[in-house]
Amino acid sequence: MRWLVGWSSASAGSNGRNRTPRPESHRQHTAPSGTAGPSRHAAYTDPYNSSAPYGSSTPHGSSDPCNSYDPYDSYGPYGHAAHTAHIPGCASGSTADGVLQPVGAQVLWDGPDPLWAVGDWRPDEIRVVEAEPGSRLAVFGCCGASDEELRAGLVAARGGAFRHLTAWPGSYTAVACVGRRITIAADLAGARPVFHAPWAGGTAYATAALPLADLIEAQLDVGHLAALLACPDSPEALGDGTPYLGVRRVPPGHALIVRDGGSREIAGYESSASLVVGAPPVDPDAAVAGVRDALVEAVRARMTAPRHAAEHDFDVRDPGPVPGMGPADRRAARGGPAPGIGADLSGGPASGTLALLAAGLPGMPGIVSSGPDGRYGTGAAGAGERLLAVTYNDLTVRGSSPAGDLEGGPAGGPAGDLSGDPAGSKEAELERARALAENPRLHHLVVTGDEAALPYADLTGSPLTDEPAPSLVTAERHRHRLAAGSSDHFVGLGAREVLDAHPARLADLLLDRRRRHLVRPVAALARSEGQTAGRSLLVPVTIYRAARKLARTSYRDGVEETAAQLRDGTVAAAAFAPYREGGESAVDASVAALTWCRPGPAARWLTGEALAEVSLRLDVAAQARPSVERPGERRARAALARRAADHRVFEQAVEIRNQRLHAPFLDNQVVRASRALPDALRVRPGARASILRAALAGAGVHELPPGWGTPSRTAHEASLRAGIRLAADELTQLFQAPLLADAGLVEARVVRQAIQRIAKGEPLPLDGLADLVSMELWLGRLLARRGTCWTGSAAPRRRAAAAGVTPATRYERTLPPGPG
């Protein structure tokens, strides 16, 4: 796990108080800091007012009279904050008395505003430039800008135009330090977030929440965990919170600006809607060309980066011939990915586009051959010119997709496309992958998976991640596939959320009085119900009514309606309702997604108290945060943010030493170019395949296999049921005395009964169980760890969540009788 962390210490006057004035609109409420060290509690009022209904200006749950402090004074009632927020005259890496620094960190700059990089960063992944004394810029990750372009961006950020820090190809985090003003920009998708917390009179920030939670010794925010289960893709419920009290997240498309350590400002750098009244419509061809250019530059940024190989790649000590094992198999047994660049090749349009673009661009994409001396890339003809393409073939489930759920999420979900075309089979996608792999610059490798690679297999093998996410239950499945990949590996994740039309965009078309553009997507959805003639005839009326209702529903009424739905018991009653075999259809998913806000799949398993608390969050958000966005645009942004957050946890859970996963569809430039696509183009059936086909044509790839781009409904549900059936005993044991029940979020016996029924083959809903299992696993790993992320004599004496979960009043549920 790689992250950066820094803070800005408040400059003190003669009496120890900060004399820097703050803007009234950006004042923060911070807990008092005593002379003994870091603050034990932290709470503040942020510009999004996400914590207002759950506490006052004093720390949550505190009854200490000393906590009656001036809410606009970051120093608290004591007038000063003795801390060592800088390295006072010590050499870099020193652990002298009074020094506080992250464990295993390398310091980039010190002083009152230090910055560290933690983890196994590559040398080219950390770049620091300086425009003039006192102005410096650090860029972490893969950035395609030159040093001169970085300096130009720093000069622009010095004048306040920090949007330039997000305009370069690649995936990165930029930290600009101009005097005592620090600017850290989060990306547009949310795959590279920024967190911050008030600490010791100043502001600490990082690209991971756990280090900040350790720093302020934060406890668990059970309310946020409940919202993460009940409404995972609703910013109204999640706000800018994290699983840790006092640690806040910078929303996607915003930047954190810290001045003199005390003033914190969250500023947006990307407009959410056009500010021009009656602006001319965007040319579809120009918009598609913009997406093509952005995607090509995103791939080129990875191709032009230096190549990296692990030490074992140059170890000539080979164990010798082993029956049934080739050189690649023996290398995989020793551990570590293959050197060079590789990509997923599932047969789908997203991964296939990335593989073909990477193979077609100039350069040496991969090193997959070994010479006589045992070193890669020497002695063999064409060595270094072939890109390693990996296809995953699940042998346990018939009809499953080779890519699993990594191409863009389960089809038919709220963020799926509106094509409604019949699903392609597993064999068809495998054939398309083999046809694509006939490219002479591709080296095709098919990785097979048995029962050991099913979801819920080896739940104890994943490391502790920064946050919980459903991808934890499939980590072993994808780690098995990625272990055969390259040091730099492309994945097609995010293409669906970036390029496809969220069903709620149909309401946007009605708001723009463009009803004729609804004909093609509605007709495609009707074709998907071709098996039932009567039902297919009702599809146009059903879709149109749902879209018209959303278009006529205000943001406040829509969010309050969802809050009432959480309270009236209908969500909890669906836990044991009969479930349609194969999941909900594309029509049902589209109708359910035509809302401002909707409960998540795990909401049906939560207790009444947990759902009531989340409903209060929704009610307050509806009153305090009126939205000027259209419903489709807002829902699409929320779906992309949820997908990007899950991808971030996925990267940490499947992390393989010396390997980097690249998701170009989540890059700033690709997301920004995709948002310029007109809604009328997005809602067309097969829009994603058409856009990616145009991108390949611009790169010189014109011949594609038959059926390329056909939407394929994966058998992800079948593999989930098979995984639950095999891991039923382990899952039942996990929920014998779960931490989620101690927190008052679920009833253990309800979850155990659901697992046993699903293992027996009953058609019960199971999509929300992955959220519950992953959060229970994450809580167990978090509370079982020892030590903190900090070292030095001033390090916190306790780690984050040292008090565990807070028991809550139990809510007894009456279980429906089982069959027989």
Short mmCIF file of C-alpha atoms in Angstrom, two decimals, residues 28 30 67 69 183 235 257 334 471 485 487 580 660 724 740 790:
data_model
loop_
_atom_site.label_atom_id
_atom_site.label_comp_id
_atom_site.label_asym_id
_atom_site.label_seq_id
_atom_site.Cartn_x
_atom_site.Cartn_y
_atom_site.Cartn_z
CA GLN A 28 -13.58 24.94 10.88
CA THR A 30 -11.74 21.65 15.79
CA ASN A 67 -14.49 21.33 25.65
CA TYR A 69 -14.16 26.36 23.46
CA THR A 183 -3.15 22.63 -2.37
CA PRO A 235 -23.46 11.06 -1.51
CA ILE A 257 -6.44 24.20 0.36
CA ARG A 334 8.96 -18.12 -7.28
CA SER A 471 -14.21 -6.52 -3.64
CA GLY A 485 0.18 -10.64 -15.33
CA SER A 487 4.62 -5.52 -13.65
CA ARG A 580 -36.05 -13.99 -9.56
CA ARG A 660 0.99 -1.81 -10.66
CA ILE A 724 -21.27 -19.23 -0.74
CA LEU A 740 -21.53 -5.75 12.96
CA TRP A 790 3.58 6.50 13.21
#
